[in-house]
Coordinates of C-alpha atoms in Angstrom, one line a residue:
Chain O
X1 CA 152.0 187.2 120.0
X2 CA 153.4 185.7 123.0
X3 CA 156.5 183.8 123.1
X4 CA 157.9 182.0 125.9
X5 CA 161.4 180.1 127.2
X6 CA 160.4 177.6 129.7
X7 CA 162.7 175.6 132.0
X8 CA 161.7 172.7 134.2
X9 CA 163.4 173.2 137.6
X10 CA 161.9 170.2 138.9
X11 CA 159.1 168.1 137.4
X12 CA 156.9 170.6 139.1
X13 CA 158.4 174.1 138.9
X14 CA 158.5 175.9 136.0
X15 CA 160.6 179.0 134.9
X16 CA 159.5 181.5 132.4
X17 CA 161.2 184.0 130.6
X18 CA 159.1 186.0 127.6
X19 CA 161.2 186.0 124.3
X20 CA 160.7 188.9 121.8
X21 CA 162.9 186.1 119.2
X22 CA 165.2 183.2 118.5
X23 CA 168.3 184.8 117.2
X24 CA 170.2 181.5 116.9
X25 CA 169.0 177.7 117.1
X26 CA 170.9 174.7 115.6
X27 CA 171.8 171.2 117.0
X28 CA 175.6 171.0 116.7
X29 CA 177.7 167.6 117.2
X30 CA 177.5 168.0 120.9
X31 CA 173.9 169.8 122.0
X32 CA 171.6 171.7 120.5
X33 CA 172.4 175.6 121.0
X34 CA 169.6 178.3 121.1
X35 CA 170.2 182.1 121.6
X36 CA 167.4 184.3 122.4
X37 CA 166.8 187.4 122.9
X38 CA 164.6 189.0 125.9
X39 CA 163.4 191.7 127.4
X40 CA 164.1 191.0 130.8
X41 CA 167.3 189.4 130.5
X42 CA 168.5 190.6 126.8
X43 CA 170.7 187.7 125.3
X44 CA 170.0 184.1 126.3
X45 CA 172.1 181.3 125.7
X46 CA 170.4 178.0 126.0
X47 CA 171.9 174.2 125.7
X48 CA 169.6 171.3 125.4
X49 CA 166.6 173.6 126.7
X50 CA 168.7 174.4 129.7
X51 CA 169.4 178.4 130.4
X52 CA 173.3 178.6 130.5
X53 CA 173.6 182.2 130.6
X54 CA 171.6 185.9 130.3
X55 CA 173.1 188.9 130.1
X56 CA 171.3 190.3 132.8
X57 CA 172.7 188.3 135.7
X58 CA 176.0 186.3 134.1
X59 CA 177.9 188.8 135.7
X60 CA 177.1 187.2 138.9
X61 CA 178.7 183.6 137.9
X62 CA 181.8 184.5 135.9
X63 CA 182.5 187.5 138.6
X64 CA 182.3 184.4 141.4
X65 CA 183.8 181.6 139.8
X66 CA 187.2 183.9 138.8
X67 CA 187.8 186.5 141.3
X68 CA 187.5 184.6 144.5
X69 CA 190.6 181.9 143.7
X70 CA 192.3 185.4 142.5
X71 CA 192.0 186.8 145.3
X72 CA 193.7 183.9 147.4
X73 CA 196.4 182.8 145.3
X74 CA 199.1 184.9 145.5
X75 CA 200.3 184.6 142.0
X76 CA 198.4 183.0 139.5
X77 CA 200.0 183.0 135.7
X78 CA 199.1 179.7 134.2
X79 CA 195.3 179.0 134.3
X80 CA 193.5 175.7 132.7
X81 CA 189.5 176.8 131.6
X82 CA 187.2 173.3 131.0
X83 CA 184.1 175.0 129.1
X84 CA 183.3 178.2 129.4
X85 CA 182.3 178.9 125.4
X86 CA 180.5 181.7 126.1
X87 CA 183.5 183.7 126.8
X88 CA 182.4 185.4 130.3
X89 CA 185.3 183.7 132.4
X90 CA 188.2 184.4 130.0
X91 CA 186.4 188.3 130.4
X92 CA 187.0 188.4 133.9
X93 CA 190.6 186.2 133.8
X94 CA 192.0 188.7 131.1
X95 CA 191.7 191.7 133.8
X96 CA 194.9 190.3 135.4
X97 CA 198.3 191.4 133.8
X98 CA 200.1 189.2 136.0
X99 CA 198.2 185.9 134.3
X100 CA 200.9 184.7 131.3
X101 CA 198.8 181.5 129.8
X102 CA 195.3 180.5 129.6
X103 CA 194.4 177.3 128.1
X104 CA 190.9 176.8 127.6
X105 CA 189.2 173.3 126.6
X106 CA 185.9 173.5 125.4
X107 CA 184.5 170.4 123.6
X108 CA 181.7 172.4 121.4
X109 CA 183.4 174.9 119.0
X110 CA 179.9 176.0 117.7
X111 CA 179.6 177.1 121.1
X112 CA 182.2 179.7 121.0
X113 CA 181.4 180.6 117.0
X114 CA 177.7 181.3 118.4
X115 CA 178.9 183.6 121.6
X116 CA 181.2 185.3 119.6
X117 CA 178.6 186.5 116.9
X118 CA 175.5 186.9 119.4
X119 CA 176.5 187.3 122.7
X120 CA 179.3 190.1 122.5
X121 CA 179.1 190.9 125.8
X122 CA 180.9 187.5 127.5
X123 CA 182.4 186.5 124.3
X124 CA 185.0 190.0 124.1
X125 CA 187.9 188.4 125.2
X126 CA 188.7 185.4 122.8
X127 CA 191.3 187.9 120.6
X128 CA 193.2 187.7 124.2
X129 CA 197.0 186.8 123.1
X130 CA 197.3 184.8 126.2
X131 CA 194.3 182.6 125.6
X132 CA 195.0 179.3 123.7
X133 CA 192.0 177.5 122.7
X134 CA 191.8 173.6 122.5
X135 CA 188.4 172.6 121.2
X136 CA 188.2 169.0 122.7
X137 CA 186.9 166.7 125.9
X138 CA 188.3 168.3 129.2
X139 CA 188.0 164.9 130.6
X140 CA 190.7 163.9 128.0
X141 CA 192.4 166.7 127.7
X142 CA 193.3 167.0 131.3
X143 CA 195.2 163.2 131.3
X144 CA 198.0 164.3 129.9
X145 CA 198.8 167.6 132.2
X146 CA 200.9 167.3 135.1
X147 CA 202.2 170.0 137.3
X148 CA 201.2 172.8 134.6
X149 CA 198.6 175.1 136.3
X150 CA 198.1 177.7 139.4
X151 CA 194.2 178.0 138.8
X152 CA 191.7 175.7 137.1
X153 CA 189.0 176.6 136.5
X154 CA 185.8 174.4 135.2
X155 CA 182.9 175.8 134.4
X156 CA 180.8 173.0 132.9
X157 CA 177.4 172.4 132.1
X158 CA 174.8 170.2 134.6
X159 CA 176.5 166.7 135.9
X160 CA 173.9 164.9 132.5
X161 CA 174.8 165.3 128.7
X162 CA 178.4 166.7 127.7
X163 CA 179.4 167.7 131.1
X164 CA 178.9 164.8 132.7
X165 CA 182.1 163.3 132.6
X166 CA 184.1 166.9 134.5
X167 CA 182.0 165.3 137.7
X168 CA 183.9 162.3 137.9
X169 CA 186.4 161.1 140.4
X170 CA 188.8 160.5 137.7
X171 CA 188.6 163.9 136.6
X172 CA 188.8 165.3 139.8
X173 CA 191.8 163.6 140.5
X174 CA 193.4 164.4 137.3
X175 CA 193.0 168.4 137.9
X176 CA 194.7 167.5 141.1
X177 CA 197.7 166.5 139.3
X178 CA 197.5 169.0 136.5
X179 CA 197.8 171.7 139.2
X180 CA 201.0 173.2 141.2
X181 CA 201.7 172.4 144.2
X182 CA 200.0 175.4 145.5
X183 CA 196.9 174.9 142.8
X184 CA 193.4 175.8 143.2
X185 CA 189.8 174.3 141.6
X186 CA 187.1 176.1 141.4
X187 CA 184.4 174.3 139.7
X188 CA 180.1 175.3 139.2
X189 CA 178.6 173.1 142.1
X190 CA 175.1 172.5 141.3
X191 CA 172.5 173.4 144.1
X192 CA 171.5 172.8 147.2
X193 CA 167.8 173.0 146.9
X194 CA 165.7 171.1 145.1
X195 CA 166.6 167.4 146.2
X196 CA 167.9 165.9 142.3
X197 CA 170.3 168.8 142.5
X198 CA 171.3 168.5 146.0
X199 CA 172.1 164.8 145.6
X200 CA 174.4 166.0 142.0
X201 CA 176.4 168.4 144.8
X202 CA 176.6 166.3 147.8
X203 CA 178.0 163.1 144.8
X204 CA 180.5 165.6 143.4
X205 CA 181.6 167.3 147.3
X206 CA 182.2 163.8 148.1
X207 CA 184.4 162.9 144.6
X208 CA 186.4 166.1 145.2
X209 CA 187.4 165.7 148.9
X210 CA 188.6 162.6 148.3
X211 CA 191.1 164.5 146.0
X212 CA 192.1 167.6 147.5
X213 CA 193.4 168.3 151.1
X214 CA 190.9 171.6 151.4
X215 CA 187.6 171.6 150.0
X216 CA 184.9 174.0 150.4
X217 CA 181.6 175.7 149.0
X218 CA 180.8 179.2 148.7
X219 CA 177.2 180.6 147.5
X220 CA 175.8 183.3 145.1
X221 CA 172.5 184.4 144.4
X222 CA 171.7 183.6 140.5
X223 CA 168.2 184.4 139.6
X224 CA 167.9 182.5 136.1
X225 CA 169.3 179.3 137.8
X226 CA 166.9 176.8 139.5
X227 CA 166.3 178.2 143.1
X228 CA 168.7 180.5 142.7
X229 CA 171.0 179.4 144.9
X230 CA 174.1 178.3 143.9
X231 CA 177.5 177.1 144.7
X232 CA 180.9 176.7 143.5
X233 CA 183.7 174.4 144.8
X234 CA 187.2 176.5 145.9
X235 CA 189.7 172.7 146.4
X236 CA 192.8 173.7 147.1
X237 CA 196.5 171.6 148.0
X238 CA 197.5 174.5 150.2
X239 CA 195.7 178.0 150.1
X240 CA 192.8 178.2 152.6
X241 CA 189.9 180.8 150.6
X242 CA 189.6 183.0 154.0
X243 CA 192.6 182.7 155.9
X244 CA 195.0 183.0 152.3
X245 CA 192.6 185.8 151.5
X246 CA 194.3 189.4 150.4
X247 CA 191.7 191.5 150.9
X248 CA 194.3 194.5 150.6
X249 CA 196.3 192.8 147.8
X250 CA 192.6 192.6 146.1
X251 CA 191.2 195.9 146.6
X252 CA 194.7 197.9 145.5
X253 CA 193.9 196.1 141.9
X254 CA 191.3 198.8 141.7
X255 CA 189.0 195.9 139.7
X256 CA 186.0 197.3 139.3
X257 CA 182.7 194.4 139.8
X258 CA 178.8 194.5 140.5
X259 CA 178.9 191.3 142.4
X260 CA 182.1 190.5 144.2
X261 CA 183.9 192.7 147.0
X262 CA 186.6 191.1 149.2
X263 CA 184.0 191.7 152.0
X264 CA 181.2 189.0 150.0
X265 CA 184.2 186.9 149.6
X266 CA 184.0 186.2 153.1
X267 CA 180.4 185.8 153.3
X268 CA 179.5 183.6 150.6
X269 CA 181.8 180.5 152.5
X270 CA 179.1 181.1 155.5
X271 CA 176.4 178.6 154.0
X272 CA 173.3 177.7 155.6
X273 CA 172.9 174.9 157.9
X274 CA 171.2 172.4 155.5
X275 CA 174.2 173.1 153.2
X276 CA 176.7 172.2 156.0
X277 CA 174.9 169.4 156.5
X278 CA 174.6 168.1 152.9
X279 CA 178.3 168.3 152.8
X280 CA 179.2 167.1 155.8
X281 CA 177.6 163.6 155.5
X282 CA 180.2 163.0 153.3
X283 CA 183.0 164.3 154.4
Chain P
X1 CA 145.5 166.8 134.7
X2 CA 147.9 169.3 134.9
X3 CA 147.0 172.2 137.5
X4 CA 150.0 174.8 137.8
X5 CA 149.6 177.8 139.9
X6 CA 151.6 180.6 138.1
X7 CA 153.0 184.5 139.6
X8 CA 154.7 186.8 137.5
X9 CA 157.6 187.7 138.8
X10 CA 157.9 190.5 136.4
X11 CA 155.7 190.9 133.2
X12 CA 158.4 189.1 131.5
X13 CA 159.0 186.2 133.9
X14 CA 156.7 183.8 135.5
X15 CA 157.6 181.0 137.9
X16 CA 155.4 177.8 138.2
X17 CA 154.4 175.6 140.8
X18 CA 152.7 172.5 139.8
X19 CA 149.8 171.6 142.1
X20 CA 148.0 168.6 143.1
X21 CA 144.5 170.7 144.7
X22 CA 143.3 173.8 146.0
X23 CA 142.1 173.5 149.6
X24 CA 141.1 176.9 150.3
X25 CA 140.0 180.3 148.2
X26 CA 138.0 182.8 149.2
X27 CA 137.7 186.3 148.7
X28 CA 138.3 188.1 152.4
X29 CA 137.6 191.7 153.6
X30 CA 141.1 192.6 152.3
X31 CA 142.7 190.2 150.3
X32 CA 141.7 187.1 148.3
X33 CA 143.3 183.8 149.8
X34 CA 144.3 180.5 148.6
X35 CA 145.8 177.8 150.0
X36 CA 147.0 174.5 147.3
X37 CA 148.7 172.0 147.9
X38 CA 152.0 170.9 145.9
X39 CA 153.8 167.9 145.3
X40 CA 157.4 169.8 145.2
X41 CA 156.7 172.6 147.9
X42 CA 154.1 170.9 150.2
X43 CA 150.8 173.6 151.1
X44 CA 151.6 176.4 149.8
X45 CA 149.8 180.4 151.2
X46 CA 149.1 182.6 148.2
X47 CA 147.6 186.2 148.9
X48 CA 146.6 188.4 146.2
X49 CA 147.5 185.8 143.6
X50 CA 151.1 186.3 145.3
X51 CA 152.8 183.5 146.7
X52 CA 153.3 183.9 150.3
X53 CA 154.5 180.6 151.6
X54 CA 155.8 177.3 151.0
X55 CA 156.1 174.5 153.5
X56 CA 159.4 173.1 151.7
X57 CA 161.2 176.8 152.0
X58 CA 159.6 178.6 154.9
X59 CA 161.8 177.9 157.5
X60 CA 164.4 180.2 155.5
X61 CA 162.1 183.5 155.8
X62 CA 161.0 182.9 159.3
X63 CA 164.7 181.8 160.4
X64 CA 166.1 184.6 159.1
X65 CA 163.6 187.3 160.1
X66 CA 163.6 186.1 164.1
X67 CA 167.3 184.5 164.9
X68 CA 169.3 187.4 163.4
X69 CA 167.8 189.7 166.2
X70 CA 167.4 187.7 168.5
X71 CA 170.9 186.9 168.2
X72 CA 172.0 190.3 168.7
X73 CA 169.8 192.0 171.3
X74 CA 170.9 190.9 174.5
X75 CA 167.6 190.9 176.0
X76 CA 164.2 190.7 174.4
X77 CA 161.4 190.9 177.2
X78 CA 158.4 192.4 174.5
X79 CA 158.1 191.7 170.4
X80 CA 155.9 193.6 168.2
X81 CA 154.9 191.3 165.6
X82 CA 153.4 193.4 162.5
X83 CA 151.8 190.8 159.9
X84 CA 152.9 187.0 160.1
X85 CA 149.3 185.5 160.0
X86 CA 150.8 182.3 158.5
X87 CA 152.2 181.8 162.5
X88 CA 156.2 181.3 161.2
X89 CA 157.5 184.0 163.2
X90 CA 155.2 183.3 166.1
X91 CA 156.6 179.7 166.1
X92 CA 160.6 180.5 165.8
X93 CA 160.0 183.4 168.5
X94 CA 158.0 181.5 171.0
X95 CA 161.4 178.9 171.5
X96 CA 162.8 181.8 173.2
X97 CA 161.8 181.3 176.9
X98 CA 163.2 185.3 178.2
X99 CA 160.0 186.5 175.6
X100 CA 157.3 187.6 177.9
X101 CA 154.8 189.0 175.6
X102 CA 154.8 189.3 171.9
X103 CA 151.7 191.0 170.8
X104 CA 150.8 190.4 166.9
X105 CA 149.7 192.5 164.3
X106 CA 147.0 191.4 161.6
X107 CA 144.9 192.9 159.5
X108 CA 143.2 189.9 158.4
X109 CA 141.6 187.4 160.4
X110 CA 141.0 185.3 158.4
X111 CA 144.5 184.5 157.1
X112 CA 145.3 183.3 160.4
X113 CA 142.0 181.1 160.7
X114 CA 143.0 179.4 157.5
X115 CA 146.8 179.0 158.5
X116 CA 145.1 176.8 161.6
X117 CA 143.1 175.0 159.8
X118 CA 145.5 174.4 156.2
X119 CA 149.2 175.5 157.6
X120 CA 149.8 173.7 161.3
X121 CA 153.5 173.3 160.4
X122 CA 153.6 177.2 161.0
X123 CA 150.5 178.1 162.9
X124 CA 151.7 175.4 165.7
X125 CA 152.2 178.5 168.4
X126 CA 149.1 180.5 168.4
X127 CA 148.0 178.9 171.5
X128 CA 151.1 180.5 173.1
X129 CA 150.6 182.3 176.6
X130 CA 152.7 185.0 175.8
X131 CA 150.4 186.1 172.5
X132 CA 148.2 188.6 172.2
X133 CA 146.9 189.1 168.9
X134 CA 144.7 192.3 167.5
X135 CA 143.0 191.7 164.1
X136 CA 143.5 195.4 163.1
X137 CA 145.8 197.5 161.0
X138 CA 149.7 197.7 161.9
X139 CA 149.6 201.5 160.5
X140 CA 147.2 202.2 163.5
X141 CA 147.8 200.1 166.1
X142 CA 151.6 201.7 165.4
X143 CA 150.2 205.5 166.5
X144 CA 150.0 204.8 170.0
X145 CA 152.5 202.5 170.6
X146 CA 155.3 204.6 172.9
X147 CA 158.5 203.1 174.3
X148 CA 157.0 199.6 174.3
X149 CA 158.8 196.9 172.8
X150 CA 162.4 195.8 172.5
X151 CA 162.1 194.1 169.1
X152 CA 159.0 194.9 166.7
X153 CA 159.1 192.3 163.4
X154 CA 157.5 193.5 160.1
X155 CA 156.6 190.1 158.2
X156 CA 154.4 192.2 155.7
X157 CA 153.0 191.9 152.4
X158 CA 154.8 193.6 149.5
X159 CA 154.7 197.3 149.6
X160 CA 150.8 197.0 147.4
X161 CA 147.6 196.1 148.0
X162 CA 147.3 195.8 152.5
X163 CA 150.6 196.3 152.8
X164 CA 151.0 199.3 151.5
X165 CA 151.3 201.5 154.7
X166 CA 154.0 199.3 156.0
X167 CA 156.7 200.8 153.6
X168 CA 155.8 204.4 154.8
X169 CA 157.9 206.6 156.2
X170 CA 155.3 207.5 159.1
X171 CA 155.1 203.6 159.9
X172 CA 158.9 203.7 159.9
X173 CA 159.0 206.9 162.5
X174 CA 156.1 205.2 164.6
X175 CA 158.2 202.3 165.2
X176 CA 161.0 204.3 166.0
X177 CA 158.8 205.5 169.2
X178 CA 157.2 201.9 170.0
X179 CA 160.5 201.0 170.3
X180 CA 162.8 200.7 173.5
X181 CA 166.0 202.6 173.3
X182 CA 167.7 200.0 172.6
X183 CA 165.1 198.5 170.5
X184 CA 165.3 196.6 167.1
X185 CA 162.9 196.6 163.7
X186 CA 163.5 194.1 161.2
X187 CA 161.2 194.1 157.7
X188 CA 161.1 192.3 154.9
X189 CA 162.9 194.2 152.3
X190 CA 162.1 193.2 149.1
X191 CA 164.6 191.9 146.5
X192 CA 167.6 194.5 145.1
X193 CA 167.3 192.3 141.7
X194 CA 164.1 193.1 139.2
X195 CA 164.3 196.9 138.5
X196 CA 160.4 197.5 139.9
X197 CA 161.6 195.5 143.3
X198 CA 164.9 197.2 143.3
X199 CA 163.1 200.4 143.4
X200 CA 160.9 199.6 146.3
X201 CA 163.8 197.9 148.3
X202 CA 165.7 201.4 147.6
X203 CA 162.5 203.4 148.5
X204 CA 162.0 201.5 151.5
X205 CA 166.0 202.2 152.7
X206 CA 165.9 205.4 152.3
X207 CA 162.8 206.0 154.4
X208 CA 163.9 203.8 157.2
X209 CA 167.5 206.0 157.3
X210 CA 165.6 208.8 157.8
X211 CA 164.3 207.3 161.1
X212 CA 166.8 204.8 162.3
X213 CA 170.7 205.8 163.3
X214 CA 171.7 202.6 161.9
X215 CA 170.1 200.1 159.1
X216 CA 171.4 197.6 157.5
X217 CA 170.3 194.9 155.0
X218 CA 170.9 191.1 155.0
X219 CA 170.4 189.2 152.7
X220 CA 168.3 185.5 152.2
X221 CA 168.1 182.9 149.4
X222 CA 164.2 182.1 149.0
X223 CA 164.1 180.0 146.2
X224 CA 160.5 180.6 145.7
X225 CA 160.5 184.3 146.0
X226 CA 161.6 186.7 143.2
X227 CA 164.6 186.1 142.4
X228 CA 165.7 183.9 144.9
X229 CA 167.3 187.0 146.2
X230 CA 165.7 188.7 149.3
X231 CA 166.5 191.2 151.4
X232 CA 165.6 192.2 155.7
X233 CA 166.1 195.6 157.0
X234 CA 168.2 195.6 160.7
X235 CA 167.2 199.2 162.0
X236 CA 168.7 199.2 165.4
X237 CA 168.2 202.7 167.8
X238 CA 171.7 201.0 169.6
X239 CA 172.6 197.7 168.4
X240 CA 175.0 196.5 165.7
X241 CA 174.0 193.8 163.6
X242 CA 177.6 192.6 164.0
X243 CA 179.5 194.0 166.6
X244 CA 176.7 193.0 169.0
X245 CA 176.4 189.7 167.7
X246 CA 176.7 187.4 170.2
X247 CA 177.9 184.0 169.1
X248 CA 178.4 182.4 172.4
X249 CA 175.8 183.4 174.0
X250 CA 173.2 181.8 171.0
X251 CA 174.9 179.0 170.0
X252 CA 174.7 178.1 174.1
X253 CA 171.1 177.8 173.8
X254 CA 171.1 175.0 172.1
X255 CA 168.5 176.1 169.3
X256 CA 168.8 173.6 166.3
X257 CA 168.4 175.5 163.0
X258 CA 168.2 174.8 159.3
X259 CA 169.0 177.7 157.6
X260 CA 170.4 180.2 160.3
X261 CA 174.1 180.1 162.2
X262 CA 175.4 182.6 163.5
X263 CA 178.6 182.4 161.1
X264 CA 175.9 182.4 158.0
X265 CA 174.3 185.6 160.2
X266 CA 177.8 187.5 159.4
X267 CA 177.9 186.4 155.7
X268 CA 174.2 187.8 155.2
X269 CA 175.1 191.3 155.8
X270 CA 177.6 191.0 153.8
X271 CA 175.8 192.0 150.4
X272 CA 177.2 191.9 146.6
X273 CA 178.7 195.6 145.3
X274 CA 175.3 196.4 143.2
X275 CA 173.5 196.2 146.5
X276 CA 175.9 198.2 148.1
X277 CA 175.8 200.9 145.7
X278 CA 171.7 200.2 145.3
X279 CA 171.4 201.4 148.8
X280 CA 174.4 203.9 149.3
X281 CA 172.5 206.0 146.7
X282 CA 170.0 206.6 149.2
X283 CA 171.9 206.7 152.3

């Protein structure tokens, strides 16, 4: 027998990944949640038919989207998390001593019940004594904080379905005043490549500069994603992501990752010229 | 109708194009060749039942394969061109006027007769006074090349099937000698990501050290390649791929890019820690 995830990446590109069995499939209040397991990729998390996460590669995302703002700011100890049920960014957060509070917000509780029984490998974190879990709207949620956070970080899902509303102007500007006055964004960015994506990253680029003083992209390489290109948002009221870099502060942590180095840091904010571009027009 | 051309990318993932029509297939004296055309990736080059070329991503590959030396050796008179019967890296290299003579590489003929007749967006430079091309194999023609070029390309196949010899370690050492002393080889690399790739990217490395006092990788996003994540060798008999970058001197020609700057050219070398340690193993 032959079994087989399939995403559409377009209308007319197609990604594959061969499934030895569904672990987990139900359709909660928000989405419906699969879990698979593979032999490429082992674990699979899948929301409405979209791949969220593998354990293959996630190391890649949560790696990018929570050690470049923690290598900039100087002293991070209150951190705001919008999604992020699988558990891997709470992982990576918990590595820092020096971070006191986390608040995450994650709408879909099922999502974190279902990472914490099959995917053990993101989900290993959640017993964390500094990690507070709200399960409700982010969009909501983040009305009511003001001045409360060094680092927020939001990884959602696509800019359609529950996610859709952490792409709004009214949310970006709402992060802007839940933050210090020395606060960092980082938020997943969509793609460049495939031209429904590119128009989702250029519409939020264009949301979030009109919030935040410093706004830039940086790139990674994720295979399962569509193109496998990707980028994340680093907006920021004061610290600049290369010139506020510590690479020295960084490396003396003696973090241990597979992706990020202090030197990639630097290299992922050098995006290609099409990129530039994209984000330029609306700058 | 639905007509999808389909590669695996591993046994246990396959990536999809959907296609409109098949223009060309025929069986040649090395390879069978296909050319279909697609409504998300324009024509599209397939070899071997391996996807070769898009229209709607090539300019990344054949960006990336030319500027980055070209941006670095301070004075390219003669290219070796190994492969590249598609025409991409004739085109990018032929906007450099100081190029005297770039002799090409082919083993098959008829890949570039169909690329004229299917692919003019990249076989628009064949006409070029400069080229010389030989329709024979690069392993040969390599033998009795001495002290000849400054820069020598290798836009192979993957390291089966034709292009097999081109991931040798006596190819490797015969370029060393066709080269000038200060001369330059760049090859496509493979991908660090799938464990089979990873293995012939590592393979590859650690043939090329044996022949080359310095060689680096740098890195790509080719959305319709494995992975998305692809990887060129810089072997350099002089030449640093970035102390002897040159940003003032390209950026004063004038040459409008899509994909390659040379701030992105920096950022490309520098590779996430699994790479690092992928290839330090070997180094």
């Amino acid at each position: 027998m032959e079994l087989w995830f399939t995403e559409s990446h377009t209308p007319n590109v197609k990604f594959s990944i061969r499934v030895d069995r569904q672990l987990y499939s139900s359709q909660s209040e928000f989405q419906r949640i699969d879990v698979f397991e593979s032999p490429e990729f082992g674990r699979i998390l899948v929301l409405d038919g979209y791949l969220m996460m593998t354990e293959k590669d996630e190391f890649i995302y949560h790696e990018m989207i929570t050690h470049v703002p923690m290598a900039v700011h100087p002293n991070v100890k209150s951190v705001l998390v919008i999604g992020a049920g699988d558990g891997g960014v709470i992982r990576e957060l918990t590595r820092y001593p020096e971070i006191e509070h986390i608040d995450m917000v994650e709408i879909d509780e099922e999502v974190v019940e279902v990472s914490k029984k099959y995917l053990p490998q993101t989900a290993c974190a959640f017993d964390d004594p500094r990690l507070h879990i709200f399960y409700e709207d982010g969009l909501k949620y983040i009305r009511s904080a003001h001045d409360k956070y060094d680092l927020i970080i939001v990884d959602s899902t696509d800019p359609f379905g529950p996610g859709e509303g952490l792409f709004t102007r009214e949310f970006y500007g709402n992060c802007y005043k839940a933050l210090h006055e020395d606060g960092i964004l980082i938020n997943q960015h969509e793609s460049p490549f495939y031209e429904e994506d590119a128009m989702a990253c250029q519409r939020a680029h264009k949301r979030i500069v009109e919030s935040f003083p410093l706004s830039r992209v940086y790139q990674v390489h994720i295979p399962t994603y569509p193109s496998g290109h990707w980028l994340f948002g680093f907006s920021s009221k004061k610290y600049h992501p290369l010139k506020d870099l510590d690479e020295a502060r960084w490396n003396a942590r003696g973090l241990k990752c597979r992706y990020y180095t202090t030197t990639l840091h630097r290299g992922s904010f050098y995006v290609p010229a099409y990129v530039e571009e994209l984000l330029e027009d609306v700058e």
